[in-house]
Amino acid sequence: EKTSKISALTQEVQRLQLEVQPSKLKDGLGKLLTEKKEENQIKQAQIKELEHQLEKIKQQLEHKQLVSDQQLNQNEQASKQQIEELRKKLQRQETMSQKQLEELRVQLGSQQHDSAAQV
């Protein structure tokens, strides 16, 4: 009789253990699922932050490019203006040189005329 009671109790214990195991497994899976969800939420928040930073960097880069283009245009305009000023200055110098050359020719011609008259 004791053996049958022990056997019955052993079977009951085994049955209860089988019932408890799926419950533990279910709890374990639930915890794992919860952990994965939390990890996923953290990763998604990190992705959003990185996307925000990327957008900010893109805007900064666009701004720098715009400023760079503007500076390049200003430098180009300044260079064109300097070239034009130098061209005008060179033209004035050429004109003055031509006048001086003409004056020297006139003086030389006058001197030659005076020399011829003296001879």
CSV table of C-alpha atoms in Angstrom, one decimal:
chain,number,residue,atom,x,y,z
A,1,GLU,CA,0.0,0.0,0.0
A,2,LYS,CA,2.8,2.4,0.8
A,3,THR,CA,4.4,1.5,-2.5
A,4,SER,CA,1.3,2.4,-4.4
A,5,LYS,CA,0.9,5.6,-2.5
A,6,ILE,CA,4.5,6.5,-3.2
A,7,SER,CA,4.0,5.6,-6.8
A,8,ALA,CA,0.8,7.7,-7.0
A,9,LEU,CA,2.6,10.6,-5.3
A,10,THR,CA,5.5,10.3,-7.7
A,11,GLN,CA,3.2,10.3,-10.7
A,12,GLU,CA,1.4,13.4,-9.3
A,13,VAL,CA,4.7,15.2,-8.7
A,14,GLN,CA,5.8,14.4,-12.3
A,15,ARG,CA,2.5,15.6,-13.6
A,16,LEU,CA,2.8,18.8,-11.7
A,17,GLN,CA,6.3,19.3,-12.8
A,18,LEU,CA,5.2,19.0,-16.4
A,19,GLU,CA,2.5,21.6,-15.8
A,20,VAL,CA,5.0,23.9,-14.2
A,21,GLN,CA,7.6,23.6,-16.9
A,22,PRO,CA,5.4,25.1,-19.7
A,23,SER,CA,4.5,27.9,-17.3
A,24,LYS,CA,8.2,28.6,-16.6
A,25,LEU,CA,8.9,28.3,-20.4
A,26,LYS,CA,6.1,30.8,-21.0
A,27,ASP,CA,7.4,33.2,-18.4
A,28,GLY,CA,10.9,32.8,-19.8
A,29,LEU,CA,9.7,33.6,-23.3
A,30,GLY,CA,7.7,36.5,-22.1
A,31,LYS,CA,10.7,38.0,-20.3
A,32,LEU,CA,12.8,37.4,-23.4
A,33,LEU,CA,10.2,39.0,-25.6
A,34,THR,CA,10.0,42.0,-23.2
A,35,GLU,CA,13.8,42.3,-23.3
A,36,LYS,CA,13.9,42.2,-27.0
A,37,LYS,CA,11.1,44.8,-27.3
A,38,GLU,CA,13.0,47.1,-24.9
A,39,GLU,CA,16.2,46.6,-26.9
A,40,ASN,CA,14.3,47.3,-30.1
A,41,GLN,CA,12.9,50.5,-28.7
A,42,ILE,CA,16.3,51.6,-27.6
A,43,LYS,CA,17.8,50.9,-31.0
A,44,GLN,CA,14.9,52.7,-32.7
A,45,ALA,CA,15.5,55.7,-30.5
A,46,GLN,CA,19.2,55.6,-31.3
A,47,ILE,CA,18.3,55.4,-35.0
A,48,LYS,CA,16.1,58.4,-34.8
A,49,GLU,CA,18.8,60.4,-33.0
A,50,LEU,CA,21.3,59.4,-35.6
A,51,GLU,CA,18.9,60.4,-38.4
A,52,HIS,CA,18.4,63.8,-36.6
A,53,GLN,CA,22.2,64.3,-36.4
A,54,LEU,CA,22.6,63.3,-40.0
A,55,GLU,CA,19.9,65.8,-41.1
A,56,LYS,CA,21.6,68.5,-39.0
A,57,ILE,CA,25.0,67.7,-40.6
A,58,LYS,CA,23.5,67.8,-44.1
A,59,GLN,CA,22.0,71.2,-43.4
A,60,GLN,CA,25.3,72.5,-42.1
A,61,LEU,CA,27.1,71.1,-45.1
A,62,GLU,CA,24.5,72.8,-47.5
A,63,HIS,CA,25.0,76.0,-45.6
A,64,LYS,CA,28.8,75.8,-45.8
A,65,GLN,CA,28.5,75.0,-49.6
A,66,LEU,CA,26.3,78.0,-50.1
A,67,VAL,CA,28.7,80.2,-48.2
A,68,SER,CA,31.6,78.8,-50.1
A,69,ASP,CA,29.9,79.4,-53.4
A,70,GLN,CA,29.0,83.0,-52.4
A,71,GLN,CA,32.6,83.6,-51.4
A,72,LEU,CA,33.9,82.1,-54.6
A,73,ASN,CA,31.5,84.4,-56.6
A,74,GLN,CA,32.6,87.4,-54.6
A,75,ASN,CA,36.3,86.5,-55.2
A,76,GLU,CA,35.6,86.0,-58.9
A,77,GLN,CA,33.9,89.4,-59.0
A,78,ALA,CA,36.7,91.1,-57.1
A,79,SER,CA,39.3,89.5,-59.5
A,80,LYS,CA,37.4,90.6,-62.5
A,81,GLN,CA,37.2,94.1,-61.1
A,82,GLN,CA,41.0,94.1,-60.3
A,83,ILE,CA,41.7,92.9,-63.9
A,84,GLU,CA,39.6,95.7,-65.3
A,85,GLU,CA,41.3,98.3,-63.1
A,86,LEU,CA,44.7,97.0,-64.1
A,87,ARG,CA,43.6,97.0,-67.8
A,88,LYS,CA,42.5,100.7,-67.5
A,89,LYS,CA,45.7,101.6,-65.7
A,90,LEU,CA,47.8,99.9,-68.4
A,91,GLN,CA,45.8,101.7,-71.1
A,92,ARG,CA,46.5,105.1,-69.3
A,93,GLN,CA,50.2,104.3,-69.1
A,94,GLU,CA,50.3,103.3,-72.8
A,95,THR,CA,48.5,106.6,-73.7
A,96,MET,CA,50.9,108.6,-71.6
A,97,SER,CA,53.9,106.8,-73.1
A,98,GLN,CA,52.6,107.5,-76.6
A,99,LYS,CA,52.2,111.2,-75.7
A,100,GLN,CA,55.7,111.3,-74.3
A,101,LEU,CA,57.1,109.5,-77.3
A,102,GLU,CA,55.3,111.9,-79.6
A,103,GLU,CA,56.7,114.9,-77.6
A,104,LEU,CA,60.2,113.5,-77.9
A,105,ARG,CA,59.7,113.1,-81.7
A,106,VAL,CA,58.6,116.7,-81.9
A,107,GLN,CA,61.6,117.8,-79.9
A,108,LEU,CA,63.9,115.7,-81.9
A,109,GLY,CA,62.4,117.0,-85.1
A,110,SER,CA,62.7,120.6,-83.8
A,111,GLN,CA,66.4,120.0,-82.8
A,112,GLN,CA,67.2,118.5,-86.2
A,113,HIS,CA,65.5,121.5,-87.8
A,114,ASP,CA,67.5,123.9,-85.6
A,115,SER,CA,70.7,122.0,-86.3
A,116,ALA,CA,70.1,122.0,-90.1
A,117,ALA,CA,69.4,125.8,-89.9
A,118,GLN,CA,72.7,126.4,-88.1
A,119,VAL,CA,74.7,124.6,-90.6
